[in-house]
Amino acid sequence: MNRIRRDTHEAVDLFLDAITALSKQVSALTATADKENKAKNQPVSKTKTEGTVTLLKTESPLKPGQSEVFKFVLFENSEQITKIKFQKSHLLGPNNQIINSRALKISPETINLKPNEEVEISIQLKLPKNALPGHYNAFIYDEDNSIVNILLKVEII
C-alpha cells in the first residue's frame, strides 16, 4: 500500500509540473497567437520581448504515418553571438494521448547566431502509424534563451 501511495504521489507531482509548464506557455500564447500565425514564415527576431510564442501549425490535417516539415527563420539583431540549443516536448493530445518527442527532428539542433545573421530552422514531424485522431501540441524552446518559444500545433484525422 505504501508503494502505491508513493507512486501515486510521484505521478501527481509529474502531472502538476507538466500542467504548470503548459499553463505558462499557453497564457503567453493567447496574447500573440493570431499575430504570430500571420507571420509564420517571417524571420523570428531573437530580441523580441520575453514571453512571445511563435505558432507553427499544419496547413491541413495529417493522417497517422504521414510526415510534415515546418520551416522558420531566426534572425539575430543584437551585436553578440547567441548560442541556441533547441529542446522539444512530447506532442500532447486529447485524453492524455502522447506522441513521443522522437517524432520531431529539429535541424540544426544547435546554432550559434552571429550579429545580423539569419538561419533557417526546419522541424520534421513523422507521425507514428498508430497515432490517434485529435489536436496535438508540442513546445520547442531553448532553456538558456527565453526568447525562443515555439508552439507546434498538429491535427490528426
N, CA and C of each residue as an Amber inpcrd file, in Angstrom:
protein
   471
   0.8190000  -1.1840000   0.0000000   0.0000000   0.0000000   0.0000000
   0.8740000   1.2640000   0.0000000   1.9700000   1.2360000   0.7760000
   2.8650000   2.3940000   0.8120000   3.4810000   2.6560000  -0.5510000
   3.8340000   1.5980000  -1.2510000   4.4240000   1.7460000  -2.5810000
   3.4230000   2.3770000  -3.5350000   2.1810000   1.9370000  -3.4920000
   1.1400000   2.5090000  -4.3570000   0.9520000   3.9870000  -4.0320000
   0.9180000   4.3280000  -2.7490000   0.7570000   5.7200000  -2.3250000
   1.9330000   6.5690000  -2.8290000   3.1700000   6.0640000  -2.6770000
   4.3610000   6.7910000  -3.1180000   4.3490000   6.9870000  -4.6370000
   4.0350000   5.9100000  -5.3710000   3.9910000   6.0040000  -6.8350000
   2.9030000   6.9680000  -7.2940000   1.7710000   6.9620000  -6.6290000
   0.6830000   7.8870000  -6.9730000   1.1050000   9.3260000  -6.7390000
   1.7760000   9.5860000  -5.6220000   2.2570000  10.9410000  -5.3430000
   3.2640000  11.3960000  -6.4000000   4.1570000  10.5060000  -6.8160000
   5.1250000  10.8600000  -7.8620000   4.4300000  11.1710000  -9.1740000
   3.4430000  10.3760000  -9.5200000   2.6970000  10.6070000 -10.7660000
   1.9590000  11.9350000 -10.7130000   1.3390000  12.2440000  -9.5850000
   0.6240000  13.5180000  -9.4320000   1.6040000  14.6820000  -9.5130000
   2.7710000  14.5630000  -8.8920000   3.7750000  15.6310000  -8.9590000
   4.2300000  15.8760000 -10.3920000   4.4910000  14.8040000 -11.1420000
   4.8820000  14.9510000 -12.5470000   3.7790000  15.6180000 -13.3550000
   2.5560000  15.2120000 -13.1220000   1.4130000  15.7910000 -13.8260000
   1.2820000  17.2790000 -13.5130000   1.4040000  17.6580000 -12.2450000
   1.2940000  19.0690000 -11.8620000   2.4210000  19.9080000 -12.4650000
   3.6330000  19.3610000 -12.5190000   4.7450000  20.0720000 -13.1520000
   4.4660000  20.3140000 -14.6290000   3.9400000  19.2980000 -15.3030000
   3.6230000  19.4380000 -16.7280000   2.5170000  20.4630000 -16.9390000
   1.4880000  20.4390000 -16.1040000   0.3820000  21.3980000 -16.2190000
   0.8830000  22.8150000 -15.9630000   1.7530000  23.0070000 -14.9950000
   2.2960000  24.3300000 -14.7070000   3.0730000  24.8700000 -15.8970000
   3.9320000  24.0360000 -16.4810000   4.7100000  24.4690000 -17.6470000
   3.7930000  24.7850000 -18.8170000   2.8030000  23.9580000 -19.0480000
   1.8740000  24.2060000 -20.1490000   1.0610000  25.4770000 -19.9280000
   0.6080000  25.7100000 -18.7110000  -0.2080000  26.8970000 -18.4620000
   0.5940000  28.1780000 -18.6580000   1.8760000  28.1630000 -18.3060000
   2.7100000  29.3420000 -18.5450000   2.8470000  29.6090000 -20.0380000
   3.0770000  28.5500000 -20.8140000   3.2350000  28.7090000 -22.2540000
   1.9200000  29.1180000 -22.9080000   0.8170000  28.5230000 -22.4980000
  -0.4810000  28.8330000 -23.1080000  -0.9020000  30.2690000 -22.7870000
  -0.6400000  30.7520000 -21.5790000  -1.0030000  32.1270000 -21.2480000
  -0.2210000  33.1250000 -22.1020000   1.0370000  32.8210000 -22.3800000
   1.8200000  33.6880000 -23.2580000   1.3210000  33.5770000 -24.6920000
   0.8750000  32.4040000 -25.0640000   0.4020000  32.1700000 -26.4300000
  -0.8860000  32.9250000 -26.7330000  -1.8100000  32.9780000 -25.8050000
  -3.1100000  33.5760000 -26.0830000  -3.0200000  35.0360000 -26.5060000
  -2.0380000  35.7340000 -26.0130000  -1.8880000  37.1430000 -26.3550000
  -1.2920000  37.3600000 -27.7390000  -0.5700000  36.3570000 -28.2630000
   0.1650000  36.5860000 -29.5080000  -0.1020000  35.5710000 -30.6170000
  -0.9870000  34.6110000 -30.4030000  -1.1600000  33.5130000 -31.3680000
  -1.5800000  34.0060000 -32.7520000  -2.5860000  34.8660000 -32.8280000
  -3.0440000  35.3260000 -34.1360000  -1.9720000  36.1210000 -34.8640000
  -1.3100000  36.9960000 -34.1460000  -0.2610000  37.8120000 -34.7510000
   0.8820000  36.9440000 -35.2730000   1.3060000  35.9670000 -34.4860000
   2.4180000  35.1090000 -34.8820000   2.0340000  34.1470000 -36.0080000
   0.7770000  33.7210000 -36.0480000   0.3340000  32.8210000 -37.1050000
   0.4230000  33.4960000 -38.4680000   0.0960000  34.7760000 -38.5350000
   0.1810000  35.5190000 -39.7900000   1.6270000  35.6510000 -40.2520000
   2.5530000  35.6460000 -39.3200000   3.9700000  35.8100000 -39.6460000
   4.6950000  34.4700000 -39.6510000   4.0050000  33.4050000 -40.0150000
   4.5460000  32.0460000 -39.9190000   5.9110000  31.8930000 -40.5770000
   6.0720000  32.4160000 -41.7670000   7.3400000  32.2520000 -42.4790000
   8.1960000  33.5100000 -42.4420000   7.8600000  34.4310000 -41.5630000
   8.6610000  35.6320000 -41.4060000   9.8180000  35.3460000 -40.4600000
  10.9020000  36.1260000 -40.5600000  12.0020000  35.9270000 -39.6170000
  11.5610000  36.1290000 -38.1760000  12.0420000  35.2980000 -37.2750000
  11.7650000  35.4160000 -35.8520000  12.9620000  36.1080000 -35.2210000
  12.7650000  37.3270000 -34.7600000  13.8560000  38.0830000 -34.1710000
  14.1390000  37.5770000 -32.7690000  15.3870000  37.3240000 -32.4740000
  15.7680000  36.8120000 -31.1740000  15.5590000  37.8380000 -30.0730000
  15.4830000  39.1090000 -30.4030000  15.3850000  40.1200000 -29.3610000
  13.9550000  40.5900000 -29.1250000  12.9630000  39.8080000 -29.5080000
  11.5860000  40.1470000 -29.1700000  11.4340000  40.1230000 -27.6610000
  10.3310000  40.6990000 -27.1960000  10.1260000  40.7190000 -25.7610000
   9.9110000  39.3160000 -25.2320000  10.2910000  39.1060000 -24.0040000
  10.1950000  37.8000000 -23.3810000   8.7430000  37.3520000 -23.3150000
   8.5180000  36.0670000 -23.5180000   7.1750000  35.5190000 -23.4290000
   6.4770000  35.3870000 -24.7610000   7.0600000  35.8610000 -25.8400000
   6.4570000  35.7360000 -27.1510000   6.5570000  34.2940000 -27.6140000
   5.4640000  33.7870000 -28.1880000   5.4400000  32.4220000 -28.6790000
   5.1410000  32.4540000 -30.1680000   5.9530000  31.7500000 -30.9450000
   5.7250000  31.6150000 -32.3760000   4.8790000  30.3710000 -32.5950000
   3.8310000  30.5050000 -33.3790000   2.9180000  29.4030000 -33.6340000
   3.2000000  28.8070000 -35.0010000   3.4490000  27.5100000 -35.0420000
   3.5920000  26.7620000 -36.2930000   2.5110000  25.7040000 -36.3010000
   1.7600000  25.6190000 -37.4110000   0.7280000  24.5910000 -37.4740000
   0.6150000  24.0380000 -38.8750000   0.0090000  22.8690000 -38.9770000
  -0.1510000  22.2160000 -40.2700000  -1.1710000  22.9810000 -41.1000000
  -0.9700000  22.9870000 -42.4250000  -1.9130000  23.6340000 -43.3270000
  -3.2180000  22.8580000 -43.3850000  -3.1200000  21.5320000 -43.3030000
  -4.3020000  20.6760000 -43.3240000  -4.0630000  19.5030000 -42.3770000
  -5.1300000  18.8280000 -41.9730000  -4.9580000  17.6940000 -41.0510000
  -4.0710000  16.5990000 -41.6480000  -3.3640000  15.9050000 -40.7770000
  -2.4880000  14.8090000 -41.1870000  -3.1140000  13.4750000 -40.7990000
  -2.6860000  12.4370000 -41.4910000  -3.1220000  11.0800000 -41.1690000
  -1.9790000  10.3650000 -40.4540000  -2.3070000   9.3700000 -39.6340000
  -1.2470000   8.5940000 -38.9820000  -0.2570000   8.0610000 -40.0230000
   1.0240000   8.1380000 -39.7080000   2.0760000   7.6740000 -40.6080000
   2.6040000   8.7520000 -41.5470000   1.8960000   9.8960000 -41.6450000
   2.3420000  10.9650000 -42.5340000   3.4570000  11.7840000 -41.8890000
   4.1410000  12.5590000 -42.7490000   5.2020000  13.4620000 -42.2920000
   4.8710000  14.8810000 -42.7190000   5.4300000  15.8270000 -41.9980000
   5.2580000  17.2490000 -42.3140000   6.5470000  17.9630000 -41.9230000
   6.9330000  18.9690000 -42.7000000   8.1150000  19.7620000 -42.3870000
   7.6810000  21.2100000 -42.1650000   8.0950000  21.7690000 -41.0370000
   7.8300000  23.1580000 -40.6910000   9.1450000  23.9130000 -40.8040000
   9.1070000  25.1160000 -41.3890000  10.3290000  25.9150000 -41.5120000
  10.0790000  27.3230000 -40.9930000  11.1050000  27.8720000 -40.3680000
  11.0730000  29.2600000 -39.9350000  12.4990000  29.7850000 -39.9050000
  12.6330000  31.0940000 -39.7840000  13.9470000  31.7380000 -39.8120000
  14.1740000  32.4560000 -38.4880000  15.3460000  32.2370000 -37.8970000
  15.7690000  33.0080000 -36.7240000  16.7220000  34.0930000 -37.1950000
  16.5320000  35.2830000 -36.6650000  17.3750000  36.4210000 -37.0230000
  17.9730000  37.0200000 -35.7620000  19.2840000  37.1780000 -35.7540000
  19.9940000  37.7880000 -34.6130000  20.2020000  39.2600000 -34.9200000
  19.5010000  40.1320000 -34.1960000  19.6630000  41.5540000 -34.4590000
  20.3590000  42.2810000 -33.3100000  21.0930000  41.5390000 -32.4870000
  21.9160000  42.1930000 -31.4710000  23.3700000  42.1620000 -31.9400000
  24.2440000  42.6740000 -31.1390000  25.6560000  42.7670000 -31.5100000
  26.5070000  41.6590000 -30.9000000  25.8700000  40.5630000 -30.5110000
  26.6270000  39.4750000 -29.8950000  26.2220000  38.1360000 -30.4880000
  27.0720000  37.1540000 -30.3250000  26.7720000  35.8020000 -30.7840000
  25.8770000  35.1380000 -29.7400000  24.8380000  34.4790000 -30.2150000
  23.9140000  33.7960000 -29.3260000  23.8830000  32.3150000 -29.6730000
  24.1190000  31.4820000 -28.6650000  24.0560000  30.0310000 -28.8680000
  22.6490000  29.5650000 -28.5070000  22.0630000  28.7800000 -29.4130000
  20.7300000  28.2410000 -29.1790000  20.7900000  26.7270000 -29.3430000
  20.2990000  26.0200000 -28.3420000  20.1800000  24.5650000 -28.4090000
  18.7070000  24.2380000 -28.1840000  18.0530000  23.7620000 -29.2270000
  16.6250000  23.5090000 -29.1710000  16.3040000  22.2990000 -28.3040000
  15.2700000  22.4420000 -27.4880000  14.6950000  21.3610000 -26.6900000
  13.2790000  21.1470000 -27.2170000  12.7270000  19.9600000 -27.0410000
  11.3840000  19.6810000 -27.5400000  10.6130000  18.8570000 -26.5270000
   9.3100000  19.0660000 -26.5200000   8.4430000  18.2930000 -25.6430000
   7.7490000  17.2100000 -26.4570000   7.0910000  16.3090000 -25.7590000
   6.2320000  15.3490000 -26.4330000   5.0400000  16.1050000 -27.0180000
   4.3920000  15.5260000 -28.0090000   3.1470000  16.0870000 -28.5160000
   2.0320000  15.5850000 -27.6100000   1.3050000  16.5320000 -27.0130000
   0.2300000  16.1930000 -26.0920000  -1.0980000  16.3530000 -26.8050000
  -1.9540000  15.3270000 -26.7050000  -3.2210000  15.3400000 -27.4100000
  -4.3960000  15.0990000 -26.4890000  -5.5510000  14.8100000 -27.0920000
  -6.7730000  14.6100000 -26.3070000  -6.6790000  13.3570000 -25.4480000
  -7.3950000  13.3850000 -24.3330000  -7.4430000  12.2410000 -23.4170000
  -6.0600000  11.7770000 -22.9980000  -5.1600000  12.7220000 -22.7770000
  -3.7900000  12.4510000 -22.3300000  -2.9910000  11.5890000 -23.3040000
  -3.3410000  11.6440000 -24.5810000  -2.5830000  10.9310000 -25.6000000
  -1.2400000  11.6300000 -25.7870000  -0.1810000  10.8560000 -25.9780000
   1.1610000  11.4080000 -26.1500000   1.7960000  10.7910000 -27.3890000
   2.3900000  11.6520000 -28.1990000   3.2620000  11.1940000 -29.2750000
   4.6670000  11.5760000 -28.8410000   5.5440000  10.6220000 -28.7440000
   6.8850000  10.8310000 -28.2120000   7.6300000  11.9060000 -29.0040000
   8.4590000  12.6630000 -28.3080000   9.2260000  13.7430000 -28.9400000
  10.2000000  13.2270000 -29.9960000  10.4560000  11.9160000 -30.0060000
  11.3180000  11.3520000 -31.0490000  10.7040000  11.5110000 -32.4310000
   9.4030000  11.7870000 -32.4970000   8.7330000  12.0070000 -33.7840000
   9.1390000  13.3470000 -34.3960000   9.7700000  14.2180000 -33.5940000
  10.2240000  15.5360000 -34.0620000  11.7270000  15.5330000 -34.2690000
  12.1650000  16.0240000 -35.4210000  13.5930000  16.1730000 -35.6840000
  13.8450000  17.6280000 -36.0650000  14.6630000  18.3050000 -35.2660000
  14.9740000  19.7180000 -35.4910000  16.3440000  19.8020000 -36.1510000
  16.4100000  20.5900000 -37.2130000  17.6710000  20.7220000 -37.9330000
  17.9340000  22.1930000 -38.2640000  19.0340000  22.7450000 -37.8330000
  20.0260000  22.2000000 -36.9060000  19.5120000  22.2620000 -35.4720000
  19.9910000  21.3610000 -34.6270000  19.5780000  21.3370000 -33.2260000
  20.2760000  22.4200000 -32.4130000  21.5000000  22.7340000 -32.7720000
  22.2900000  23.7480000 -32.0830000  22.8290000  24.7280000 -33.1040000
  22.7140000  26.0180000 -32.8060000  23.2530000  27.0420000 -33.7070000
  23.9220000  28.1350000 -32.8980000  24.8690000  28.8040000 -33.5260000
  25.4980000  29.9990000 -32.9800000  25.1290000  31.1430000 -33.9220000
  24.1900000  31.9630000 -33.4960000  23.7350000  33.0830000 -34.3180000
  24.6930000  34.2550000 -34.1590000  25.2730000  34.6750000 -35.2720000
  26.1610000  35.8380000 -35.2740000  25.3210000  37.0960000 -35.4790000
  25.8520000  38.2670000 -35.1420000  25.1060000  39.5090000 -35.3440000
  24.6280000  39.6480000 -36.7920000  23.3600000  40.0240000 -36.9450000
  22.7120000  40.2320000 -38.2430000  22.6730000  38.9780000 -39.1160000
  22.7130000  37.8130000 -38.5070000  22.6670000  36.5640000 -39.2630000
  21.2620000  35.9730000 -39.1970000  20.8460000  35.3750000 -40.3200000
  19.5850000  34.6430000 -40.3920000  19.9010000  33.1650000 -40.5960000
  19.1920000  32.3090000 -39.8740000  19.3700000  30.8730000 -40.0150000
  17.9940000  30.2360000 -40.1690000  17.8440000  29.4040000 -41.2090000
  16.5820000  28.6940000 -41.4040000  16.6000000  27.4170000 -40.5700000
  15.5200000  27.2130000 -39.8440000  15.3620000  26.0450000 -38.9950000
  14.2280000  25.2030000 -39.5760000  14.4350000  23.8970000 -39.6380000
  13.3470000  23.0270000 -40.0820000  13.0350000  22.0100000 -38.9840000
  11.7530000  21.7440000 -38.8520000  11.2750000  20.7670000 -37.8820000
  10.5090000  19.7180000 -38.6710000  11.0100000  18.4940000 -38.6480000
  10.3310000  17.4130000 -39.3490000   9.5300000  16.6020000 -38.3410000
   8.2550000  16.4230000 -38.6450000   7.3650000  15.6220000 -37.8180000
   7.0190000  14.3520000 -38.5810000   7.2920000  13.2170000 -37.9740000
   6.9590000  11.9200000 -38.5630000   5.9740000  11.2430000 -37.6150000
   4.6970000  11.2460000 -37.9890000   3.6700000  10.6770000 -37.1210000
   3.7530000   9.1520000 -37.1100000   3.5810000   8.5500000 -35.9420000
   3.5380000   7.0940000 -35.8930000   2.2560000   6.5790000 -36.5610000
   2.2950000   5.3700000 -37.0550000   1.1460000   4.7990000 -37.7530000
  -0.0330000   4.5310000 -36.8190000   0.2290000   4.4660000 -35.5200000
  -0.8490000   4.2100000 -34.5630000  -1.3240000   5.4820000 -33.8490000
  -1.0020000   6.6640000 -34.3840000  -1.4140000   7.9250000 -33.7610000
  -2.9380000   8.0510000 -33.8070000  -3.5200000   8.4440000 -32.6970000
  -4.9660000   8.5960000 -32.6080000  -5.3900000   9.9860000 -33.0850000
  -6.6030000  10.1040000 -33.6360000  -7.0870000  11.4080000 -34.1090000
  -7.1910000  12.4310000 -32.9770000  -7.0470000  13.6940000 -33.3460000
  -7.1950000  14.7810000 -32.3850000  -6.2160000  15.9060000 -32.6560000
  -6.2630000  16.9220000 -31.8060000  -5.3550000  18.0660000 -31.8860000
  -4.2170000  17.8430000 -30.8920000  -2.9790000  17.9780000 -31.3710000
  -1.7880000  17.7610000 -30.5560000  -0.9410000  19.0280000 -30.5480000
  -0.2550000  19.2690000 -29.4290000   0.6320000  20.4190000 -29.2890000
   1.9780000  19.9750000 -28.7250000   3.0400000  20.6170000 -29.2100000
   4.3830000  20.3920000 -28.6670000   5.0620000  21.7520000 -28.5140000
   5.9700000  21.8580000 -27.5610000   6.7360000  23.0790000 -27.3600000
   8.1840000  22.8470000 -27.7510000   8.7370000  23.8320000 -28.4510000
  10.1470000  23.8140000 -28.8220000  10.7330000  25.0800000 -28.2320000
  11.8290000  24.9390000 -27.5230000  12.3560000  26.0690000 -26.7610000
  13.8510000  25.8970000 -26.5510000  14.4580000  26.9480000 -26.0070000
  15.8570000  26.9080000 -25.5900000  15.8770000  27.2580000 -24.1080000
  16.3980000  26.3720000 -23.2840000  16.4080000  26.6000000 -21.8370000
  17.1790000  27.8490000 -21.4480000  18.2140000  28.1980000 -22.2030000
  19.0580000  29.3340000 -21.8470000  18.6170000  30.6420000 -22.4920000
  17.6290000  30.5890000 -23.3730000  17.2080000  31.7870000 -24.1010000
  15.6900000  31.8250000 -24.1090000  15.0970000  32.5970000 -23.2160000
  13.6400000  32.6070000 -23.0590000  12.9120000  33.2490000 -24.2360000
  13.6270000  33.7910000 -25.1940000  13.0020000  34.3760000 -26.3760000
  12.5390000  33.2880000 -27.3400000  13.2140000  32.1480000 -27.3600000
  12.8970000  31.0780000 -28.3070000  11.8120000  30.1840000 -27.7030000
  10.5430000  30.4370000 -28.1140000   9.3830000  29.6730000 -27.6740000
   8.5110000  29.4020000 -28.8840000   8.3700000  28.1550000 -29.2450000
   7.6040000  27.7990000 -30.4370000   6.5560000  26.7740000 -30.0400000
   5.3150000  27.0360000 -30.4320000   4.2310000  26.0950000 -30.2240000
   3.9260000  25.4380000 -31.5560000   3.9990000  24.1240000 -31.5890000
   3.7090000  23.3490000 -32.7860000   2.3340000  22.7190000 -32.6010000
   1.3880000  23.0410000 -33.5100000   0.0230000  22.5330000 -33.4520000
  -0.2160000  21.6000000 -34.6200000  -0.7350000  20.4080000 -34.3190000
  -0.9560000  19.3970000 -35.3490000  -2.3530000  18.8020000 -35.1470000
  -3.0770000  18.6540000 -36.2660000  -4.3620000  17.9600000 -36.2140000
  -4.2140000  16.6410000 -36.9530000  -4.6160000  15.5580000 -36.2870000
  -4.5640000  14.2240000 -36.8810000  -5.9900000  13.7440000 -37.1000000
  -6.2630000  13.2520000 -38.3150000  -7.6090000  12.7290000 -38.6060000
  -7.5790000  11.2190000 -38.7700000
